[in-house]
mmCIF file of C-alpha atoms in Angstrom:
data_model
loop_
_atom_site.group_PDB
_atom_site.id
_atom_site.type_symbol
_atom_site.label_atom_id
_atom_site.label_comp_id
_atom_site.label_asym_id
_atom_site.label_seq_id
_atom_site.Cartn_x
_atom_site.Cartn_y
_atom_site.Cartn_z
ATOM 1 C CA MET A 1 -208.072 -17.138 -161.411
ATOM 2 C CA ALA A 2 -208.456 -13.457 -162.282
ATOM 3 C CA GLY A 3 -205.643 -11.793 -164.189
ATOM 4 C CA PHE A 4 -204.063 -8.428 -163.633
ATOM 5 C CA PRO A 5 -205.407 -5.381 -165.472
ATOM 6 C CA ALA A 6 -203.285 -4.006 -168.279
ATOM 7 C CA PRO A 7 -200.773 -1.354 -167.218
ATOM 8 C CA ARG A 8 -201.658 2.221 -168.017
ATOM 9 C CA LEU A 9 -199.696 3.844 -170.821
ATOM 10 C CA PHE A 10 -198.527 7.430 -170.367
ATOM 11 C CA ASP A 11 -197.334 8.979 -173.611
ATOM 12 C CA TYR A 12 -194.472 11.404 -174.017
ATOM 13 C CA GLU A 13 -196.661 14.496 -174.116
ATOM 14 C CA THR A 14 -198.396 13.549 -170.868
ATOM 15 C CA VAL A 15 -195.091 12.871 -169.136
ATOM 16 C CA THR A 16 -193.331 16.028 -170.293
ATOM 17 C CA SER A 17 -196.333 18.268 -169.642
ATOM 18 C CA ASN A 18 -196.767 17.212 -166.041
ATOM 19 C CA LEU A 19 -193.345 16.437 -164.537
ATOM 20 C CA THR A 20 -190.531 18.865 -163.695
ATOM 21 C CA VAL A 21 -187.123 18.485 -162.117
ATOM 22 C CA ALA A 22 -188.503 20.154 -158.979
ATOM 23 C CA ASP A 23 -190.930 17.221 -158.621
ATOM 24 C CA ALA A 24 -187.991 14.820 -158.410
ATOM 25 C CA ILE A 25 -185.608 16.481 -155.953
ATOM 26 C CA ASP A 26 -187.167 15.533 -152.613
ATOM 27 C CA SER A 27 -187.835 11.941 -153.643
ATOM 28 C CA VAL A 28 -184.362 11.447 -155.142
ATOM 29 C CA GLU A 29 -182.715 12.968 -152.067
ATOM 30 C CA LYS A 30 -184.517 10.495 -149.808
ATOM 31 C CA ALA A 31 -183.556 7.671 -152.164
ATOM 32 C CA PHE A 32 -179.863 8.575 -151.846
ATOM 33 C CA VAL A 33 -180.113 8.426 -148.051
ATOM 34 C CA SER A 34 -181.784 5.020 -148.283
ATOM 35 C CA LEU A 35 -179.153 3.864 -150.769
ATOM 36 C CA ALA A 36 -176.303 4.787 -148.435
ATOM 37 C CA ALA A 37 -178.104 3.022 -145.585
ATOM 38 C CA GLY A 38 -178.347 -0.210 -147.586
ATOM 39 C CA LYS A 39 -182.121 0.048 -147.936
ATOM 40 C CA VAL A 40 -182.282 -0.008 -151.735
ATOM 41 C CA ASP A 41 -181.997 -3.094 -153.905
ATOM 42 C CA VAL A 42 -180.202 -1.727 -156.951
ATOM 43 C CA PRO A 43 -178.495 -4.189 -159.301
ATOM 44 C CA MET A 44 -175.649 -3.218 -161.559
ATOM 45 C CA PRO A 45 -176.871 -1.730 -164.856
ATOM 46 C CA MET A 46 -177.119 -3.967 -167.880
ATOM 47 C CA HIS A 47 -175.535 -2.615 -171.045
ATOM 48 C CA ILE A 48 -176.373 -3.854 -174.539
ATOM 49 C CA THR A 49 -174.194 -2.739 -177.445
ATOM 50 C CA VAL A 50 -175.931 -2.741 -180.812
ATOM 51 C CA ALA A 51 -173.002 -3.036 -183.186
ATOM 52 C CA GLU A 52 -173.368 -1.365 -186.540
ATOM 53 C CA SER A 53 -174.423 -3.675 -189.346
ATOM 54 C CA PRO A 54 -176.344 -3.303 -192.605
ATOM 55 C CA ASP A 55 -179.542 -3.962 -190.654
ATOM 56 C CA ALA A 56 -179.040 -2.264 -187.278
ATOM 57 C CA GLY A 57 -177.126 0.157 -185.091
ATOM 58 C CA PRO A 58 -174.908 1.626 -184.070
ATOM 59 C CA GLY A 59 -176.342 2.266 -180.625
ATOM 60 C CA ASP A 60 -176.387 1.388 -176.973
ATOM 61 C CA CYS A 61 -179.038 0.322 -174.499
ATOM 62 C CA HIS A 62 -178.919 0.637 -170.702
ATOM 63 C CA VAL A 63 -181.276 -1.208 -168.356
ATOM 64 C CA LYS A 64 -181.481 0.023 -164.774
ATOM 65 C CA GLY A 65 -183.898 -0.396 -161.911
ATOM 66 C CA GLY A 66 -184.320 -0.505 -158.199
ATOM 67 C CA TYR A 67 -186.550 -0.819 -155.186
ATOM 68 C CA VAL A 68 -186.431 1.532 -152.208
ATOM 69 C CA TYR A 69 -187.405 -0.303 -149.022
ATOM 70 C CA GLY A 70 -190.923 0.465 -147.845
ATOM 71 C CA THR A 71 -192.186 2.135 -151.024
ATOM 72 C CA PRO A 72 -195.269 0.822 -152.861
ATOM 73 C CA THR A 73 -193.621 0.479 -156.285
ATOM 74 C CA PHE A 74 -190.360 -0.464 -157.961
ATOM 75 C CA THR A 75 -189.093 0.581 -161.370
ATOM 76 C CA VAL A 76 -187.296 -0.941 -164.344
ATOM 77 C CA LYS A 77 -186.023 1.423 -167.028
ATOM 78 C CA VAL A 78 -184.827 0.890 -170.584
ATOM 79 C CA ALA A 79 -182.833 3.767 -172.094
ATOM 80 C CA THR A 80 -181.273 3.852 -175.545
ATOM 81 C CA VAL A 81 -178.510 6.236 -176.630
ATOM 82 C CA SER A 82 -176.047 6.863 -179.444
ATOM 83 C CA PHE A 83 -178.296 5.741 -182.304
ATOM 84 C CA TYR A 84 -176.646 8.438 -184.396
ATOM 85 C CA LYS A 85 -178.092 7.296 -187.717
ATOM 86 C CA ASN A 86 -181.487 8.436 -186.440
ATOM 87 C CA ALA A 87 -180.511 11.938 -187.574
ATOM 88 C CA GLU A 88 -180.993 10.774 -191.149
ATOM 89 C CA LYS A 89 -184.600 9.963 -190.219
ATOM 90 C CA GLU A 90 -185.011 13.236 -188.314
ATOM 91 C CA LEU A 91 -185.304 11.310 -185.063
ATOM 92 C CA PRO A 92 -183.449 11.817 -181.765
ATOM 93 C CA PRO A 93 -180.436 9.554 -181.062
ATOM 94 C CA GLY A 94 -182.111 7.760 -178.167
ATOM 95 C CA SER A 95 -185.329 6.877 -176.446
ATOM 96 C CA GLY A 96 -186.566 5.092 -173.370
ATOM 97 C CA CYS A 97 -189.399 3.981 -171.135
ATOM 98 C CA PHE A 98 -190.044 3.370 -167.446
ATOM 99 C CA VAL A 99 -192.058 0.421 -166.184
ATOM 100 C CA VAL A 100 -193.469 1.079 -162.716
ATOM 101 C CA VAL A 101 -194.492 -2.097 -160.920
ATOM 102 C CA CYS A 102 -196.642 -2.654 -157.830
ATOM 103 C CA ALA A 103 -194.391 -3.806 -154.971
ATOM 104 C CA VAL A 104 -197.358 -5.542 -153.322
ATOM 105 C CA THR A 105 -198.607 -7.728 -156.187
ATOM 106 C CA GLY A 106 -195.780 -7.593 -158.727
ATOM 107 C CA ALA A 107 -198.160 -6.363 -161.413
ATOM 108 C CA PRO A 108 -196.995 -3.643 -163.823
ATOM 109 C CA LEU A 109 -198.943 -0.465 -163.094
ATOM 110 C CA GLY A 110 -197.735 1.976 -165.687
ATOM 111 C CA ILE A 111 -195.513 2.295 -168.734
ATOM 112 C CA PHE A 112 -194.101 5.770 -169.204
ATOM 113 C CA GLN A 113 -192.923 6.592 -172.729
ATOM 114 C CA GLU A 114 -190.468 9.232 -171.555
ATOM 115 C CA ASN A 115 -187.738 9.168 -174.209
ATOM 116 C CA ARG A 116 -185.094 9.873 -171.522
ATOM 117 C CA PHE A 117 -187.053 12.833 -170.123
ATOM 118 C CA MET A 118 -187.533 11.213 -166.697
ATOM 119 C CA THR A 119 -183.914 10.055 -166.726
ATOM 120 C CA ASP A 120 -182.810 13.632 -167.313
ATOM 121 C CA LEU A 121 -185.101 14.839 -164.505
ATOM 122 C CA ARG A 122 -183.665 12.467 -161.939
ATOM 123 C CA THR A 123 -180.130 13.282 -163.125
ATOM 124 C CA GLY A 124 -180.888 16.973 -162.687
ATOM 125 C CA ALA A 125 -182.261 16.254 -159.226
ATOM 126 C CA ALA A 126 -178.997 14.521 -158.284
ATOM 127 C CA GLY A 127 -177.145 17.593 -159.522
ATOM 128 C CA ALA A 128 -179.216 19.878 -157.283
ATOM 129 C CA ILE A 129 -178.621 17.611 -154.304
ATOM 130 C CA SER A 130 -174.875 17.580 -154.993
ATOM 131 C CA LEU A 131 -174.834 21.366 -155.276
ATOM 132 C CA ALA A 132 -176.757 21.827 -152.028
ATOM 133 C CA HIS A 133 -174.592 19.476 -149.971
ATOM 134 C CA CYS A 134 -171.111 19.791 -151.527
ATOM 135 C CA SER A 135 -170.707 23.475 -152.357
ATOM 136 C CA HIS A 136 -170.643 26.619 -150.223
ATOM 137 C CA PRO A 137 -173.759 28.847 -150.216
ATOM 138 C CA THR A 138 -171.639 31.734 -151.536
ATOM 139 C CA HIS A 139 -170.571 29.724 -154.602
ATOM 140 C CA ASP A 140 -172.772 31.514 -157.105
ATOM 141 C CA THR A 141 -170.924 31.233 -160.424
ATOM 142 C CA ILE A 142 -171.829 27.911 -162.004
ATOM 143 C CA GLY A 143 -170.257 26.567 -165.181
ATOM 144 C CA PHE A 144 -171.744 24.058 -167.595
ATOM 145 C CA ILE A 145 -169.435 22.095 -169.898
ATOM 146 C CA GLY A 146 -171.732 20.439 -172.400
ATOM 147 C CA CYS A 147 -174.970 22.237 -173.253
ATOM 148 C CA GLY A 148 -177.481 19.523 -174.116
ATOM 149 C CA ALA A 149 -180.676 18.334 -172.445
ATOM 150 C CA ILE A 150 -178.951 17.204 -169.247
ATOM 151 C CA ALA A 151 -177.238 20.578 -168.844
ATOM 152 C CA ARG A 152 -180.596 22.308 -169.106
ATOM 153 C CA ASN A 153 -182.019 20.148 -166.341
ATOM 154 C CA MET A 154 -178.909 20.707 -164.239
ATOM 155 C CA ALA A 155 -179.420 24.466 -164.618
ATOM 156 C CA ARG A 156 -183.094 24.222 -163.726
ATOM 157 C CA ALA A 157 -182.262 22.060 -160.734
ATOM 158 C CA ALA A 158 -179.468 24.375 -159.581
ATOM 159 C CA ALA A 159 -181.935 27.268 -159.671
ATOM 160 C CA THR A 160 -183.992 25.521 -156.976
ATOM 161 C CA VAL A 161 -180.951 25.627 -154.668
ATOM 162 C CA ARG A 162 -179.780 29.246 -155.059
ATOM 163 C CA PRO A 163 -179.595 32.151 -157.529
ATOM 164 C CA PHE A 164 -176.451 32.025 -159.652
ATOM 165 C CA LYS A 165 -174.601 33.386 -162.652
ATOM 166 C CA GLY A 166 -174.275 30.770 -165.377
ATOM 167 C CA VAL A 167 -171.291 30.254 -167.669
ATOM 168 C CA ALA A 168 -171.382 27.719 -170.484
ATOM 169 C CA TYR A 169 -169.057 26.073 -172.957
ATOM 170 C CA GLY A 170 -170.181 23.570 -175.575
ATOM 171 C CA PHE A 171 -169.630 22.383 -179.090
ATOM 172 C CA GLY A 172 -170.375 24.674 -182.002
ATOM 173 C CA ASP A 173 -172.985 27.319 -181.183
ATOM 174 C CA THR A 174 -174.711 25.233 -178.489
ATOM 175 C CA ALA A 175 -173.447 27.429 -175.638
ATOM 176 C CA ALA A 176 -174.982 30.595 -177.053
ATOM 177 C CA ALA A 177 -178.382 28.949 -177.514
ATOM 178 C CA PHE A 178 -178.172 27.335 -174.087
ATOM 179 C CA CYS A 179 -177.355 30.650 -172.417
ATOM 180 C CA ALA A 180 -180.115 32.548 -174.208
ATOM 181 C CA ASP A 181 -182.715 29.912 -173.374
ATOM 182 C CA MET A 182 -181.704 29.450 -169.741
ATOM 183 C CA GLU A 183 -181.437 33.176 -169.051
ATOM 184 C CA LYS A 184 -184.953 33.675 -170.405
ATOM 185 C CA GLU A 185 -186.399 30.681 -168.554
ATOM 186 C CA LEU A 186 -184.698 31.121 -165.181
ATOM 187 C CA GLY A 187 -184.326 34.883 -165.032
ATOM 188 C CA MET A 188 -180.633 34.575 -164.150
ATOM 189 C CA PRO A 189 -177.634 35.805 -166.153
ATOM 190 C CA PHE A 190 -175.883 33.322 -168.458
ATOM 191 C CA ALA A 191 -172.935 33.922 -170.762
ATOM 192 C CA PRO A 192 -170.903 31.699 -173.102
ATOM 193 C CA ALA A 193 -167.253 31.114 -172.185
ATOM 194 C CA ALA A 194 -164.484 31.462 -174.739
ATOM 195 C CA SER A 195 -163.077 28.055 -173.806
ATOM 196 C CA ALA A 196 -163.271 25.359 -171.150
ATOM 197 C CA GLU A 197 -160.257 26.961 -169.495
ATOM 198 C CA ASP A 198 -162.011 30.322 -169.429
ATOM 199 C CA LEU A 199 -165.079 28.692 -167.877
ATOM 200 C CA CYS A 200 -163.060 26.961 -165.164
ATOM 201 C CA GLY A 201 -161.310 30.189 -164.264
ATOM 202 C CA GLN A 202 -164.665 31.813 -163.499
ATOM 203 C CA SER A 203 -166.619 28.953 -161.918
ATOM 204 C CA ASP A 204 -167.152 27.984 -158.284
ATOM 205 C CA VAL A 205 -169.170 24.955 -159.365
ATOM 206 C CA ILE A 206 -168.754 23.075 -162.644
ATOM 207 C CA PHE A 207 -171.286 20.685 -164.116
ATOM 208 C CA THR A 208 -169.858 18.400 -166.821
ATOM 209 C CA GLN A 209 -172.217 16.433 -169.045
ATOM 210 C CA THR A 210 -170.538 15.476 -172.284
ATOM 211 C CA PRO A 211 -170.884 12.290 -174.369
ATOM 212 C CA GLY A 212 -167.249 11.810 -175.331
ATOM 213 C CA SER A 213 -164.374 9.778 -173.964
ATOM 214 C CA GLU A 214 -161.845 12.631 -173.594
ATOM 215 C CA THR A 215 -161.297 14.753 -170.515
ATOM 216 C CA VAL A 216 -162.884 18.208 -170.620
ATOM 217 C CA LEU A 217 -160.833 20.211 -168.103
ATOM 218 C CA LYS A 218 -157.448 20.376 -166.357
ATOM 219 C CA LYS A 219 -156.579 20.756 -162.681
ATOM 220 C CA GLU A 220 -154.486 23.868 -163.283
ATOM 221 C CA TRP A 221 -157.517 25.619 -164.781
ATOM 222 C CA LEU A 222 -159.514 25.381 -161.529
ATOM 223 C CA LYS A 223 -159.917 28.205 -159.017
ATOM 224 C CA ASP A 224 -158.071 27.759 -155.723
ATOM 225 C CA THR A 225 -161.018 28.857 -153.594
ATOM 226 C CA GLY A 226 -162.828 25.538 -153.372
ATOM 227 C CA VAL A 227 -164.395 24.124 -156.538
ATOM 228 C CA THR A 228 -167.191 21.564 -156.756
ATOM 229 C CA ILE A 229 -167.252 19.462 -159.943
ATOM 230 C CA ILE A 230 -170.447 17.530 -160.598
ATOM 231 C CA ALA A 231 -169.742 15.054 -163.399
ATOM 232 C CA SER A 232 -172.568 13.149 -165.059
ATOM 233 C CA GLY A 233 -171.178 12.308 -168.496
ATOM 234 C CA SER A 234 -169.500 9.009 -167.632
ATOM 235 C CA ASP A 235 -171.993 6.160 -167.455
ATOM 236 C CA GLN A 236 -170.253 3.383 -169.349
ATOM 237 C CA PRO A 237 -166.692 2.019 -169.531
ATOM 238 C CA THR A 238 -165.789 3.974 -172.668
ATOM 239 C CA LYS A 239 -166.470 7.429 -171.185
ATOM 240 C CA ASN A 240 -164.279 9.738 -169.105
ATOM 241 C CA GLU A 241 -164.610 13.480 -168.436
ATOM 242 C CA LEU A 242 -162.114 14.216 -165.633
ATOM 243 C CA PRO A 243 -158.337 13.683 -165.421
ATOM 244 C CA VAL A 244 -156.987 11.470 -162.660
ATOM 245 C CA ASP A 245 -155.166 14.298 -160.863
ATOM 246 C CA VAL A 246 -158.498 16.089 -160.386
ATOM 247 C CA LEU A 247 -160.102 12.931 -158.969
ATOM 248 C CA THR A 248 -157.296 12.560 -156.434
ATOM 249 C CA ALA A 249 -156.945 16.245 -155.535
ATOM 250 C CA GLY A 250 -159.575 16.428 -152.795
ATOM 251 C CA LYS A 251 -162.800 14.693 -151.856
ATOM 252 C CA TYR A 252 -164.132 12.163 -154.335
ATOM 253 C CA VAL A 253 -167.853 11.455 -153.799
ATOM 254 C CA SER A 254 -169.700 8.731 -155.701
ATOM 255 C CA ASP A 255 -173.391 8.217 -156.222
ATOM 256 C CA LEU A 256 -172.778 4.461 -155.835
ATOM 257 C CA THR A 257 -169.210 3.228 -155.526
ATOM 258 C CA LYS A 258 -169.841 -0.269 -156.860
ATOM 259 C CA GLN A 259 -171.116 1.423 -160.013
ATOM 260 C CA THR A 260 -168.685 4.332 -160.421
ATOM 261 C CA SER A 261 -165.818 1.857 -160.084
ATOM 262 C CA LYS A 262 -167.082 0.094 -163.213
ATOM 263 C CA VAL A 263 -168.568 2.828 -165.415
ATOM 264 C CA GLY A 264 -167.822 6.171 -163.742
ATOM 265 C CA GLU A 265 -164.856 8.498 -163.363
ATOM 266 C CA LEU A 266 -163.513 6.347 -160.523
ATOM 267 C CA ARG A 267 -162.876 3.541 -162.993
ATOM 268 C CA VAL A 268 -160.105 5.543 -164.675
ATOM 269 C CA ALA A 269 -158.341 6.325 -161.388
ATOM 270 C CA LEU A 270 -158.539 2.678 -160.333
ATOM 271 C CA GLU A 271 -157.099 1.505 -163.650
ATOM 272 C CA ALA A 272 -154.253 4.015 -163.315
ATOM 273 C CA GLY A 273 -153.461 2.767 -159.809
ATOM 274 C CA ALA A 274 -154.009 6.279 -158.444
ATOM 275 C CA MET A 275 -156.943 5.367 -156.209
ATOM 276 C CA THR A 276 -158.564 2.400 -154.523
ATOM 277 C CA GLU A 277 -162.166 2.165 -153.424
ATOM 278 C CA ASN A 278 -160.918 2.987 -149.916
ATOM 279 C CA ASP A 279 -160.025 6.448 -151.240
ATOM 280 C CA VAL A 280 -163.681 7.236 -151.897
ATOM 281 C CA TYR A 281 -164.522 9.932 -149.355
ATOM 282 C CA ALA A 282 -168.238 9.156 -149.269
ATOM 283 C CA GLU A 283 -171.253 8.136 -151.244
ATOM 284 C CA LEU A 284 -173.565 11.069 -151.828
ATOM 285 C CA GLY A 285 -176.256 9.614 -149.576
ATOM 286 C CA GLU A 286 -173.843 9.557 -146.634
ATOM 287 C CA ILE A 287 -173.364 13.308 -146.967
ATOM 288 C CA VAL A 288 -177.060 13.984 -147.511
ATOM 289 C CA GLY A 289 -177.945 11.865 -144.485
ATOM 290 C CA GLY A 290 -175.390 13.621 -142.263
ATOM 291 C CA ALA A 291 -173.031 10.677 -141.725
ATOM 292 C CA LYS A 292 -170.171 12.674 -143.271
ATOM 293 C CA PRO A 293 -169.734 16.407 -143.872
ATOM 294 C CA GLY A 294 -169.722 17.833 -147.384
ATOM 295 C CA ARG A 295 -167.702 20.973 -147.986
ATOM 296 C CA GLU A 296 -165.404 21.899 -145.111
ATOM 297 C CA GLY A 297 -163.057 24.429 -146.724
ATOM 298 C CA ASN A 298 -161.382 25.284 -150.013
ATOM 299 C CA GLU A 299 -160.931 21.712 -151.166
ATOM 300 C CA ILE A 300 -161.785 20.316 -154.583
ATOM 301 C CA ILE A 301 -164.861 18.100 -154.396
ATOM 302 C CA VAL A 302 -165.761 15.801 -157.278
ATOM 303 C CA VAL A 303 -169.230 14.252 -157.322
ATOM 304 C CA ASP A 304 -169.397 11.347 -159.763
ATOM 305 C CA LEU A 305 -172.981 10.787 -160.962
ATOM 306 C CA THR A 306 -173.422 7.660 -163.038
ATOM 307 C CA GLY A 307 -177.166 7.437 -162.402
ATOM 308 C CA THR A 308 -178.531 4.794 -160.060
ATOM 309 C CA GLY A 309 -181.555 2.551 -160.023
ATOM 310 C CA ALA A 310 -182.492 4.225 -156.751
ATOM 311 C CA GLN A 311 -183.050 7.475 -158.642
ATOM 312 C CA ASP A 312 -185.104 5.654 -161.270
ATOM 313 C CA ALA A 313 -187.238 4.072 -158.547
ATOM 314 C CA ALA A 314 -187.720 7.488 -156.963
ATOM 315 C CA ILE A 315 -188.794 9.325 -160.112
ATOM 316 C CA GLY A 316 -190.916 6.326 -161.129
ATOM 317 C CA GLN A 317 -192.815 6.576 -157.856
ATOM 318 C CA VAL A 318 -193.267 10.329 -158.295
ATOM 319 C CA ALA A 319 -194.516 9.873 -161.848
ATOM 320 C CA TRP A 320 -197.008 7.193 -160.853
ATOM 321 C CA ASP A 321 -198.314 9.161 -157.867
ATOM 322 C CA LYS A 322 -198.805 12.302 -159.934
ATOM 323 C CA LEU A 323 -199.962 10.998 -163.295
ATOM 324 C CA SER A 324 -202.132 8.089 -162.176
ATOM 325 C CA ASN A 325 -204.450 10.521 -160.400
ATOM 326 C CA MET A 326 -205.034 12.662 -163.466
#
């Protein structure tokens, strides 16, 4: 019996040179609609903690994947984060790879050494989709709390939705560098904020993408003209960016409720007894697909993005379609 051919290996340079967040948006948007319609098989993420010892760690590993009904491939992803001792070796704190598998034969087609680049692209795509469907078209001042790689992709993705003025607040001098780089790249004005409170007072839309376990804003800091908060920093049970009174103040939208209830912002509100899963206004795919409206007035809308296997399947398909033909 003949065996399967070896999967193709796409190195980091090939991946980063040929994929952009714009490539991911349409595919991820369709995946969210399929997810809300129950047409995606997406298991709960697996989390591996690498405890610090003389021989390893500290660090964390996440394994996600999914299959969107009717597509020719499915994807399994391994992403590592928080390997902070890598700095001593002049290495980044995490890495990762996508395995794209043929949904007809079950044979692995490609291994993409993406070092979280594709993860950041599909996260940025989800941010653009959230902005398009949950904010008002006149909301053109966008704040970024946290100024790392995900924030950069969120800014790039937001620029595909509408022109905006960017405001940023981060740790140390990260906001100044972020603003200078994004203004040059996108051709839109960016300015550092003096504080998170200052940022909130200016912003119609706020993207939060921080690695810590402490909240990054307060309800009383928010404008009263309808704010959209797109939170992507909470993806495991130890993380939390938003206070409970913000989560309960208006419409809470999840990317996948069964997941946000375990590792997202919703988890904190459930543990506090302030919300139940019945208080979830919608999953993002329901809004994208038209089953429920997004913004209807001056309410606070929180979109909780924990990152789903549906998004990984979507960007995996895009990567295979584009790179396998090179």
